[in-house]
Amino acid sequence: MAGTNGQLHDVRVHTNVGDLRDEWSALADRSGNVFATPEWAEAWLPHFAPGAALRLLACHDASGALRAVWPLYLEARGPIRVVRLLGHGPADELGPACAPEDRVAAGEALRGALRGRRLGAQALLAERLGATTPWPALLGGRVLHREASPVLPVAGRTWEEFLAEQSRNFREQAGRRRRRLEREHDVELAMTTDPATLPADLDALYALHARRWTEGESDAFAGTAGAFHRDFAAVALQHGWLRLWLLRIGGEPVAAWHGFRFGGADSFYQAGRDPEWDRWSVGSVLLTHTVRCAFEDGMREYRLLRGGEGYKGRWATEDRPVEIVVAAATPLARPAIAAASKITGSRRLREVARRALGRPR
């Protein structure tokens, strides 16, 4: 299917996921983004926005074909109504479900709907939009924050070819650490494939993640987030998207890797490890194994997702940042932008927003 090469003339607002499910799923697949699927949105809603007023923006071309879906919902902040993307918080990248070549037209359609008051909102708060598309210009908004999202292109290379491009030290570590571990211990690397073992495997992931972050630096699986991830993992496993690896020694899990395989890409979402095994580099051994699987299985790329941690730079050769973008329905709606900016909960982001308000569009 070719890109629109123009505007999406017919824009409709739906309030029920069921109205769009099948076409939305197909568009999410074309987007290559698991966080843009209706399954992610439906798992997210009861945990993070129960009873939310959905505003699913369906964008059709002149022939009537559905080309993009913006999964949105309406949130009230006092007298201000803000429209946001479903799935924010745990999602590492959000945006429209559409083919990459249709993103510009999708952005223009959203801007028109926002300014035409079709969404019932005074402002848009769009978190973690991929910065490779010029969303601020398309939406008439401002960037509040930008964050790294490293990527390792895989397509067209074998694992051996990739290693040959790396330093001698990198190549030696990639193989030596696993060989040393297997020489001294009874090692098992296993991926979850059975729904019956999923709860216990998630328990292991959560426990290892908590052990890795003993000082509370991460709440990725705490409380509501943990319940949400259990729900989505079950759905993702059913669809073949879930990648949950455990490294066991003597039958006991000592490292875990949690991610997704979707749209030709493997995405590294979260991990955990037992610090008592750090001298054996169990986390690195498992990470290396998952990267190798991406090469051997013919994936297009391996995404290390949001965050600029140093270890990601050892693997990634590209960065595709994500941005928080805020936009007002009209140039006069400055209080709406301020209210949307406060939702981020960050003093630094609010200050950026305050400065941006001095240059309204």
mmCIF file of C-alpha atoms in Angstrom:
data_model
loop_
_atom_site.group_PDB
_atom_site.id
_atom_site.type_symbol
_atom_site.label_atom_id
_atom_site.label_comp_id
_atom_site.label_asym_id
_atom_site.label_seq_id
_atom_site.Cartn_x
_atom_site.Cartn_y
_atom_site.Cartn_z
ATOM 1 C CA MET A 1 0.000 0.000 0.000
ATOM 2 C CA ALA A 2 1.505 3.322 -1.056
ATOM 3 C CA GLY A 3 1.613 6.372 1.185
ATOM 4 C CA THR A 4 -1.065 9.017 1.068
ATOM 5 C CA ASN A 5 1.106 11.693 -0.568
ATOM 6 C CA GLY A 6 -1.504 14.173 0.650
ATOM 7 C CA GLN A 7 -4.098 14.864 3.258
ATOM 8 C CA LEU A 8 -6.341 12.459 5.093
ATOM 9 C CA HIS A 9 -9.600 14.179 4.245
ATOM 10 C CA ASP A 10 -12.076 12.070 6.220
ATOM 11 C CA VAL A 11 -11.408 12.177 9.963
ATOM 12 C CA ARG A 12 -13.783 10.439 12.367
ATOM 13 C CA VAL A 13 -13.795 10.203 16.157
ATOM 14 C CA HIS A 14 -14.733 6.855 17.721
ATOM 15 C CA THR A 15 -15.344 6.093 21.378
ATOM 16 C CA ASN A 16 -15.179 2.287 21.236
ATOM 17 C CA VAL A 17 -12.135 0.150 20.490
ATOM 18 C CA GLY A 18 -14.350 -2.477 18.898
ATOM 19 C CA ASP A 19 -15.271 -0.054 16.113
ATOM 20 C CA LEU A 20 -11.716 -0.162 14.773
ATOM 21 C CA ARG A 21 -10.045 -3.233 16.228
ATOM 22 C CA ASP A 22 -9.204 -5.240 13.097
ATOM 23 C CA GLU A 23 -8.091 -2.301 10.968
ATOM 24 C CA TRP A 24 -6.242 -0.752 13.924
ATOM 25 C CA SER A 25 -4.363 -4.027 14.454
ATOM 26 C CA ALA A 26 -3.307 -4.122 10.810
ATOM 27 C CA LEU A 27 -2.105 -0.503 10.952
ATOM 28 C CA ALA A 28 -0.197 -1.140 14.186
ATOM 29 C CA ASP A 29 1.576 -3.999 12.451
ATOM 30 C CA ARG A 30 2.552 -1.647 9.637
ATOM 31 C CA SER A 31 3.820 0.874 12.180
ATOM 32 C CA GLY A 32 6.137 -1.762 13.666
ATOM 33 C CA ASN A 33 5.279 -0.542 17.159
ATOM 34 C CA VAL A 34 3.844 -2.976 19.714
ATOM 35 C CA PHE A 35 2.910 -0.019 21.929
ATOM 36 C CA ALA A 36 0.533 1.218 19.200
ATOM 37 C CA THR A 37 -1.597 -1.932 19.186
ATOM 38 C CA PRO A 38 -5.183 -2.080 20.428
ATOM 39 C CA GLU A 39 -4.064 -4.936 22.687
ATOM 40 C CA TRP A 40 -1.628 -2.627 24.517
ATOM 41 C CA ALA A 41 -4.327 0.027 24.867
ATOM 42 C CA GLU A 42 -6.949 -2.416 26.142
ATOM 43 C CA ALA A 43 -4.595 -3.919 28.715
ATOM 44 C CA TRP A 44 -3.535 -0.430 29.823
ATOM 45 C CA LEU A 45 -6.966 1.163 30.218
ATOM 46 C CA PRO A 46 -8.361 -0.690 33.279
ATOM 47 C CA HIS A 47 -5.122 -0.168 35.208
ATOM 48 C CA PHE A 48 -4.196 3.418 34.365
ATOM 49 C CA ALA A 49 -7.349 5.141 33.081
ATOM 50 C CA PRO A 50 -10.474 3.147 34.009
ATOM 51 C CA GLY A 51 -13.596 4.669 32.547
ATOM 52 C CA ALA A 52 -11.601 7.000 30.295
ATOM 53 C CA ALA A 53 -13.458 8.930 27.602
ATOM 54 C CA LEU A 54 -11.897 7.508 24.432
ATOM 55 C CA ARG A 55 -11.201 9.694 21.436
ATOM 56 C CA LEU A 56 -9.958 7.322 18.748
ATOM 57 C CA LEU A 57 -9.122 9.461 15.760
ATOM 58 C CA ALA A 58 -9.615 7.451 12.564
ATOM 59 C CA CYS A 59 -8.005 9.096 9.536
ATOM 60 C CA HIS A 60 -9.230 8.058 6.069
ATOM 61 C CA ASP A 61 -7.918 9.010 2.649
ATOM 62 C CA ALA A 62 -10.016 10.336 -0.231
ATOM 63 C CA SER A 63 -10.963 6.787 -1.279
ATOM 64 C CA GLY A 64 -12.339 6.041 2.195
ATOM 65 C CA ALA A 65 -9.510 3.710 3.222
ATOM 66 C CA LEU A 66 -8.433 3.921 6.875
ATOM 67 C CA ARG A 67 -4.789 5.012 6.902
ATOM 68 C CA ALA A 68 -4.089 5.973 10.519
ATOM 69 C CA VAL A 69 -5.488 5.661 14.029
ATOM 70 C CA TRP A 70 -4.523 8.016 16.840
ATOM 71 C CA PRO A 71 -5.451 6.193 20.100
ATOM 72 C CA LEU A 72 -6.418 9.075 22.366
ATOM 73 C CA TYR A 73 -8.475 9.751 25.461
ATOM 74 C CA LEU A 74 -9.782 12.850 27.169
ATOM 75 C CA GLU A 75 -8.554 13.837 30.630
ATOM 76 C CA ALA A 76 -9.883 16.720 32.718
ATOM 77 C CA ARG A 77 -7.490 18.861 34.747
ATOM 78 C CA GLY A 78 -9.783 21.211 36.614
ATOM 79 C CA PRO A 79 -11.456 23.358 33.961
ATOM 80 C CA ILE A 80 -8.922 22.273 31.331
ATOM 81 C CA ARG A 81 -9.482 19.241 29.109
ATOM 82 C CA VAL A 82 -6.392 17.559 27.711
ATOM 83 C CA VAL A 83 -6.247 14.793 25.139
ATOM 84 C CA ARG A 84 -3.502 12.182 25.629
ATOM 85 C CA LEU A 85 -2.242 9.018 23.989
ATOM 86 C CA LEU A 86 -3.442 5.715 25.396
ATOM 87 C CA GLY A 87 -0.632 3.644 26.882
ATOM 88 C CA HIS A 88 1.554 6.443 28.213
ATOM 89 C CA GLY A 89 3.722 5.664 31.197
ATOM 90 C CA PRO A 90 4.814 2.097 30.532
ATOM 91 C CA ALA A 91 5.051 2.591 26.734
ATOM 92 C CA ASP A 92 8.503 3.452 25.430
ATOM 93 C CA GLU A 93 7.255 4.953 22.149
ATOM 94 C CA LEU A 94 3.810 6.144 21.168
ATOM 95 C CA GLY A 95 2.208 7.652 18.105
ATOM 96 C CA PRO A 96 -0.307 6.821 15.403
ATOM 97 C CA ALA A 97 -0.908 3.308 14.176
ATOM 98 C CA CYS A 98 -0.031 3.767 10.518
ATOM 99 C CA ALA A 99 2.571 3.022 7.889
ATOM 100 C CA PRO A 100 5.713 5.168 8.273
ATOM 101 C CA GLU A 101 4.989 6.965 5.006
ATOM 102 C CA ASP A 102 1.607 8.112 6.357
ATOM 103 C CA ARG A 103 2.874 9.736 9.559
ATOM 104 C CA VAL A 104 3.052 13.259 8.166
ATOM 105 C CA ALA A 105 -0.536 13.113 6.916
ATOM 106 C CA ALA A 106 -1.606 11.584 10.241
ATOM 107 C CA GLY A 107 0.025 14.455 12.132
ATOM 108 C CA GLU A 108 -1.709 17.037 9.971
ATOM 109 C CA ALA A 109 -5.037 15.279 10.531
ATOM 110 C CA LEU A 110 -4.561 15.333 14.313
ATOM 111 C CA ARG A 111 -3.663 19.011 14.262
ATOM 112 C CA GLY A 112 -6.788 19.771 12.258
ATOM 113 C CA ALA A 113 -8.980 17.761 14.619
ATOM 114 C CA LEU A 114 -7.461 19.454 17.672
ATOM 115 C CA ARG A 115 -7.866 22.967 16.290
ATOM 116 C CA GLY A 116 -11.317 22.177 14.970
ATOM 117 C CA ARG A 117 -12.287 21.127 18.496
ATOM 118 C CA ARG A 118 -13.276 17.676 17.214
ATOM 119 C CA LEU A 119 -11.668 16.039 20.239
ATOM 120 C CA GLY A 120 -13.300 18.204 22.906
ATOM 121 C CA ALA A 121 -9.902 19.242 24.278
ATOM 122 C CA GLN A 122 -8.058 22.504 24.725
ATOM 123 C CA ALA A 123 -4.619 20.901 24.555
ATOM 124 C CA LEU A 124 -2.748 17.803 23.428
ATOM 125 C CA LEU A 125 -0.081 16.124 25.564
ATOM 126 C CA ALA A 126 1.688 13.568 23.378
ATOM 127 C CA GLU A 127 4.327 11.556 25.226
ATOM 128 C CA ARG A 128 7.204 9.674 23.633
ATOM 129 C CA LEU A 129 6.589 10.405 19.988
ATOM 130 C CA GLY A 130 9.382 9.189 17.725
ATOM 131 C CA ALA A 131 11.534 12.225 16.943
ATOM 132 C CA THR A 132 12.419 11.012 13.450
ATOM 133 C CA THR A 133 9.074 12.519 12.415
ATOM 134 C CA PRO A 134 8.783 16.333 12.847
ATOM 135 C CA TRP A 135 5.817 16.108 15.215
ATOM 136 C CA PRO A 136 6.191 19.568 16.824
ATOM 137 C CA ALA A 137 5.862 21.265 13.436
ATOM 138 C CA LEU A 138 3.082 18.955 12.284
ATOM 139 C CA LEU A 139 1.064 19.390 15.472
ATOM 140 C CA GLY A 140 1.832 23.060 15.993
ATOM 141 C CA GLY A 141 3.370 22.275 19.369
ATOM 142 C CA ARG A 142 6.509 22.431 21.479
ATOM 143 C CA VAL A 143 8.955 19.800 22.683
ATOM 144 C CA LEU A 144 9.066 19.496 26.464
ATOM 145 C CA HIS A 145 11.610 16.719 26.650
ATOM 146 C CA ARG A 146 13.700 14.466 24.431
ATOM 147 C CA GLU A 147 15.179 11.113 25.408
ATOM 148 C CA ALA A 148 17.509 8.688 23.662
ATOM 149 C CA SER A 149 16.212 5.433 22.193
ATOM 150 C CA PRO A 150 19.170 3.445 20.794
ATOM 151 C CA VAL A 151 18.825 0.937 17.954
ATOM 152 C CA LEU A 152 21.060 -1.755 16.463
ATOM 153 C CA PRO A 153 20.249 -2.391 12.765
ATOM 154 C CA VAL A 154 20.361 -6.119 12.069
ATOM 155 C CA ALA A 155 18.959 -6.799 8.595
ATOM 156 C CA GLY A 156 21.364 -8.089 5.975
ATOM 157 C CA ARG A 157 24.079 -9.226 8.401
ATOM 158 C CA THR A 158 24.880 -12.437 10.205
ATOM 159 C CA TRP A 159 25.929 -12.581 13.842
ATOM 160 C CA GLU A 160 29.450 -13.474 12.717
ATOM 161 C CA GLU A 161 29.592 -10.466 10.379
ATOM 162 C CA PHE A 162 28.433 -8.194 13.174
ATOM 163 C CA LEU A 163 31.101 -9.525 15.538
ATOM 164 C CA ALA A 164 33.768 -9.054 12.876
ATOM 165 C CA GLU A 165 32.952 -5.335 12.846
ATOM 166 C CA GLN A 166 33.525 -5.000 16.602
ATOM 167 C CA SER A 167 36.719 -4.592 18.600
ATOM 168 C CA ARG A 168 38.767 -7.580 19.626
ATOM 169 C CA ASN A 169 37.833 -6.999 23.265
ATOM 170 C CA PHE A 170 34.121 -6.890 22.405
ATOM 171 C CA ARG A 171 34.350 -10.151 20.430
ATOM 172 C CA GLU A 172 36.209 -11.925 23.187
ATOM 173 C CA GLN A 173 33.753 -10.831 25.871
ATOM 174 C CA ALA A 174 30.740 -11.771 23.753
ATOM 175 C CA GLY A 175 31.865 -15.396 23.683
ATOM 176 C CA ARG A 176 34.181 -15.835 26.651
ATOM 177 C CA ARG A 177 31.713 -14.863 29.360
ATOM 178 C CA ARG A 178 29.175 -17.465 28.341
ATOM 179 C CA ARG A 179 31.769 -20.185 27.827
ATOM 180 C CA ARG A 180 33.245 -19.509 31.262
ATOM 181 C CA LEU A 181 29.791 -19.626 32.866
ATOM 182 C CA GLU A 182 28.863 -22.885 31.124
ATOM 183 C CA ARG A 183 32.198 -24.444 31.980
ATOM 184 C CA GLU A 184 31.744 -23.880 35.694
ATOM 185 C CA HIS A 185 27.965 -24.206 36.116
ATOM 186 C CA ASP A 186 24.846 -25.988 34.935
ATOM 187 C CA VAL A 187 23.373 -23.239 32.707
ATOM 188 C CA GLU A 188 19.964 -23.141 31.051
ATOM 189 C CA LEU A 189 18.681 -20.382 28.751
ATOM 190 C CA ALA A 190 14.954 -20.695 28.179
ATOM 191 C CA MET A 191 12.246 -18.532 26.660
ATOM 192 C CA THR A 192 8.672 -18.621 27.938
ATOM 193 C CA THR A 193 6.373 -20.361 25.448
ATOM 194 C CA ASP A 194 3.809 -22.054 27.698
ATOM 195 C CA PRO A 195 0.967 -19.971 29.202
ATOM 196 C CA ALA A 196 0.998 -22.322 32.197
ATOM 197 C CA THR A 197 4.537 -21.258 33.169
ATOM 198 C CA LEU A 198 4.068 -17.553 32.441
ATOM 199 C CA PRO A 199 2.981 -16.509 35.966
ATOM 200 C CA ALA A 200 5.990 -18.162 37.592
ATOM 201 C CA ASP A 201 8.361 -16.796 34.949
ATOM 202 C CA LEU A 202 7.007 -13.289 35.516
ATOM 203 C CA ASP A 203 7.446 -13.791 39.258
ATOM 204 C CA ALA A 204 11.105 -14.572 38.569
ATOM 205 C CA LEU A 205 11.482 -11.487 36.359
ATOM 206 C CA TYR A 206 9.899 -9.206 38.964
ATOM 207 C CA ALA A 207 12.002 -10.644 41.780
ATOM 208 C CA LEU A 208 15.251 -10.352 39.831
ATOM 209 C CA HIS A 209 14.398 -6.818 38.739
ATOM 210 C CA ALA A 210 13.753 -5.865 42.361
ATOM 211 C CA ARG A 211 17.047 -7.416 43.441
ATOM 212 C CA ARG A 212 18.893 -5.464 40.750
ATOM 213 C CA TRP A 213 17.301 -2.187 41.912
ATOM 214 C CA THR A 214 17.425 -2.652 45.665
ATOM 215 C CA GLU A 215 17.394 1.089 46.404
ATOM 216 C CA GLY A 216 14.061 1.652 44.660
ATOM 217 C CA GLU A 217 15.514 3.334 41.544
ATOM 218 C CA SER A 218 12.998 1.491 39.361
ATOM 219 C CA ASP A 219 9.278 0.965 39.823
ATOM 220 C CA ALA A 220 8.756 -0.692 36.443
ATOM 221 C CA PHE A 221 6.865 -3.645 37.935
ATOM 222 C CA ALA A 222 5.566 -2.121 41.156
ATOM 223 C CA GLY A 223 1.881 -1.997 42.022
ATOM 224 C CA THR A 224 -0.384 -1.105 39.110
ATOM 225 C CA ALA A 225 2.418 -1.416 36.570
ATOM 226 C CA GLY A 226 3.144 -4.974 37.620
ATOM 227 C CA ALA A 227 -0.513 -5.978 37.266
ATOM 228 C CA PHE A 228 -0.698 -4.336 33.850
ATOM 229 C CA HIS A 229 2.401 -6.137 32.594
ATOM 230 C CA ARG A 230 0.985 -9.487 33.694
ATOM 231 C CA ASP A 231 -2.155 -8.814 31.676
ATOM 232 C CA PHE A 232 -0.313 -7.668 28.580
ATOM 233 C CA ALA A 233 2.254 -10.476 28.786
ATOM 234 C CA ALA A 234 -0.553 -13.043 28.576
ATOM 235 C CA VAL A 235 -1.965 -11.355 25.474
ATOM 236 C CA ALA A 236 1.487 -10.871 23.931
ATOM 237 C CA LEU A 237 2.343 -14.540 24.483
ATOM 238 C CA GLN A 238 -0.870 -15.563 22.771
ATOM 239 C CA HIS A 239 0.020 -13.425 19.735
ATOM 240 C CA GLY A 240 3.640 -14.555 19.645
ATOM 241 C CA TRP A 241 5.001 -11.113 20.595
ATOM 242 C CA LEU A 242 6.360 -11.851 24.068
ATOM 243 C CA ARG A 243 10.077 -12.493 24.517
ATOM 244 C CA LEU A 244 10.730 -13.461 28.129
ATOM 245 C CA TRP A 245 14.080 -15.154 28.671
ATOM 246 C CA LEU A 246 15.376 -16.633 31.920
ATOM 247 C CA LEU A 247 18.928 -17.694 32.605
ATOM 248 C CA ARG A 248 18.946 -20.436 35.226
ATOM 249 C CA ILE A 249 21.896 -21.936 37.043
ATOM 250 C CA GLY A 250 21.269 -25.242 38.735
ATOM 251 C CA GLY A 251 17.574 -24.725 38.026
ATOM 252 C CA GLU A 252 17.402 -21.338 39.791
ATOM 253 C CA PRO A 253 16.791 -18.123 37.791
ATOM 254 C CA VAL A 254 19.655 -15.646 38.132
ATOM 255 C CA ALA A 255 18.912 -13.285 35.195
ATOM 256 C CA ALA A 256 15.857 -12.310 33.181
ATOM 257 C CA TRP A 257 15.268 -10.402 29.922
ATOM 258 C CA HIS A 258 11.841 -9.039 29.033
ATOM 259 C CA GLY A 259 10.930 -7.687 25.615
ATOM 260 C CA PHE A 260 8.861 -8.075 22.489
ATOM 261 C CA ARG A 261 9.149 -9.320 18.928
ATOM 262 C CA PHE A 262 6.883 -7.284 16.706
ATOM 263 C CA GLY A 263 6.946 -5.945 13.169
ATOM 264 C CA GLY A 264 10.331 -7.478 12.371
ATOM 265 C CA ALA A 265 12.083 -6.001 15.394
ATOM 266 C CA ASP A 266 13.148 -7.306 18.782
ATOM 267 C CA SER A 267 12.732 -4.762 21.592
ATOM 268 C CA PHE A 268 14.537 -4.953 24.930
ATOM 269 C CA TYR A 269 12.060 -3.620 27.500
ATOM 270 C CA GLN A 270 13.256 -4.616 30.987
ATOM 271 C CA ALA A 271 15.628 -6.969 32.769
ATOM 272 C CA GLY A 272 16.734 -8.209 36.151
ATOM 273 C CA ARG A 273 19.553 -10.158 37.694
ATOM 274 C CA ASP A 274 20.800 -11.488 40.996
ATOM 275 C CA PRO A 275 23.687 -9.225 42.141
ATOM 276 C CA GLU A 276 25.339 -12.220 43.806
ATOM 277 C CA TRP A 277 26.085 -13.493 40.290
ATOM 278 C CA ASP A 278 27.455 -10.219 38.934
ATOM 279 C CA ARG A 279 31.029 -11.485 38.828
ATOM 280 C CA TRP A 280 29.822 -14.048 36.297
ATOM 281 C CA SER A 281 28.240 -11.312 34.131
ATOM 282 C CA VAL A 282 24.944 -13.184 33.912
ATOM 283 C CA GLY A 283 23.063 -10.107 32.715
ATOM 284 C CA SER A 284 25.542 -9.528 29.909
ATOM 285 C CA VAL A 285 25.466 -13.197 28.906
ATOM 286 C CA LEU A 286 21.695 -13.106 28.579
ATOM 287 C CA LEU A 287 21.656 -9.786 26.711
ATOM 288 C CA THR A 288 24.237 -11.089 24.248
ATOM 289 C CA HIS A 289 22.132 -14.201 23.701
ATOM 290 C CA THR A 290 19.054 -12.143 22.822
ATOM 291 C CA VAL A 291 20.987 -9.976 20.364
ATOM 292 C CA ARG A 292 22.389 -13.073 18.710
ATOM 293 C CA CYS A 293 18.875 -14.512 18.399
ATOM 294 C CA ALA A 294 17.776 -11.347 16.588
ATOM 295 C CA PHE A 295 20.521 -11.884 14.004
ATOM 296 C CA GLU A 296 19.959 -15.616 13.649
ATOM 297 C CA ASP A 297 16.177 -15.209 13.309
ATOM 298 C CA GLY A 298 16.457 -12.583 10.585
ATOM 299 C CA MET A 299 15.072 -9.585 12.464
ATOM 300 C CA ARG A 300 15.273 -6.137 10.910
ATOM 301 C CA GLU A 301 16.641 -4.485 14.039
ATOM 302 C CA TYR A 302 17.203 -4.780 17.782
ATOM 303 C CA ARG A 303 15.766 -1.884 19.777
ATOM 304 C CA LEU A 304 17.247 -1.067 23.173
ATOM 305 C CA LEU A 305 14.371 1.362 23.749
ATOM 306 C CA ARG A 306 14.187 4.454 25.904
ATOM 307 C CA GLY A 307 17.196 5.614 27.917
ATOM 308 C CA GLY A 308 20.808 6.448 27.208
ATOM 309 C CA GLU A 309 22.494 3.981 29.576
ATOM 310 C CA GLY A 310 26.122 3.401 28.753
ATOM 311 C CA TYR A 311 25.859 -0.323 28.023
ATOM 312 C CA LYS A 312 23.385 0.395 25.215
ATOM 313 C CA GLY A 313 26.063 2.384 23.399
ATOM 314 C CA ARG A 314 28.216 -0.741 23.186
ATOM 315 C CA TRP A 315 25.550 -2.344 20.997
ATOM 316 C CA ALA A 316 23.579 0.378 19.238
ATOM 317 C CA THR A 317 24.782 2.291 16.185
ATOM 318 C CA GLU A 318 21.735 4.561 15.799
ATOM 319 C CA ASP A 319 19.628 6.722 18.070
ATOM 320 C CA ARG A 320 15.946 7.386 17.373
ATOM 321 C CA PRO A 321 14.930 9.692 20.233
ATOM 322 C CA VAL A 322 11.441 10.056 21.632
ATOM 323 C CA GLU A 323 9.882 13.373 22.596
ATOM 324 C CA ILE A 324 7.126 14.790 24.768
ATOM 325 C CA VAL A 325 5.168 17.277 22.674
ATOM 326 C CA VAL A 326 2.472 19.667 23.912
ATOM 327 C CA ALA A 327 0.127 21.615 21.620
ATOM 328 C CA ALA A 328 -2.876 23.884 22.108
ATOM 329 C CA ALA A 329 -6.155 23.790 20.235
ATOM 330 C CA THR A 330 -5.767 27.507 19.451
ATOM 331 C CA PRO A 331 -2.896 29.996 19.777
ATOM 332 C CA LEU A 332 -4.834 31.667 22.597
ATOM 333 C CA ALA A 333 -5.084 28.536 24.747
ATOM 334 C CA ARG A 334 -1.900 29.165 26.736
ATOM 335 C CA PRO A 335 -3.458 28.099 30.072
ATOM 336 C CA ALA A 336 -4.293 24.749 28.464
ATOM 337 C CA ILE A 337 -0.651 24.202 27.519
ATOM 338 C CA ALA A 338 0.419 25.047 31.055
ATOM 339 C CA ALA A 339 -2.071 22.568 32.482
ATOM 340 C CA ALA A 340 -0.949 19.844 30.079
ATOM 341 C CA SER A 341 2.687 20.492 30.937
ATOM 342 C CA LYS A 342 2.048 20.085 34.671
ATOM 343 C CA ILE A 343 0.860 16.527 34.047
ATOM 344 C CA THR A 344 4.440 15.477 33.396
ATOM 345 C CA GLY A 345 5.164 15.870 37.106
ATOM 346 C CA SER A 346 8.644 17.250 36.438
ATOM 347 C CA ARG A 347 9.710 20.721 37.562
ATOM 348 C CA ARG A 348 12.295 20.821 34.789
ATOM 349 C CA LEU A 349 9.726 19.966 32.123
ATOM 350 C CA ARG A 350 7.289 22.512 33.512
ATOM 351 C CA GLU A 351 9.988 25.190 33.275
ATOM 352 C CA VAL A 352 10.641 24.246 29.657
ATOM 353 C CA ALA A 353 6.913 24.555 29.014
ATOM 354 C CA ARG A 354 6.782 27.959 30.720
ATOM 355 C CA ARG A 355 9.523 29.270 28.449
ATOM 356 C CA ALA A 356 7.806 27.811 25.391
ATOM 357 C CA LEU A 357 4.619 29.676 26.288
ATOM 358 C CA GLY A 358 6.423 32.915 25.514
ATOM 359 C CA ARG A 359 6.435 31.936 21.848
ATOM 360 C CA PRO A 360 2.925 30.629 21.143
ATOM 361 C CA ARG A 361 1.968 29.649 17.637
#
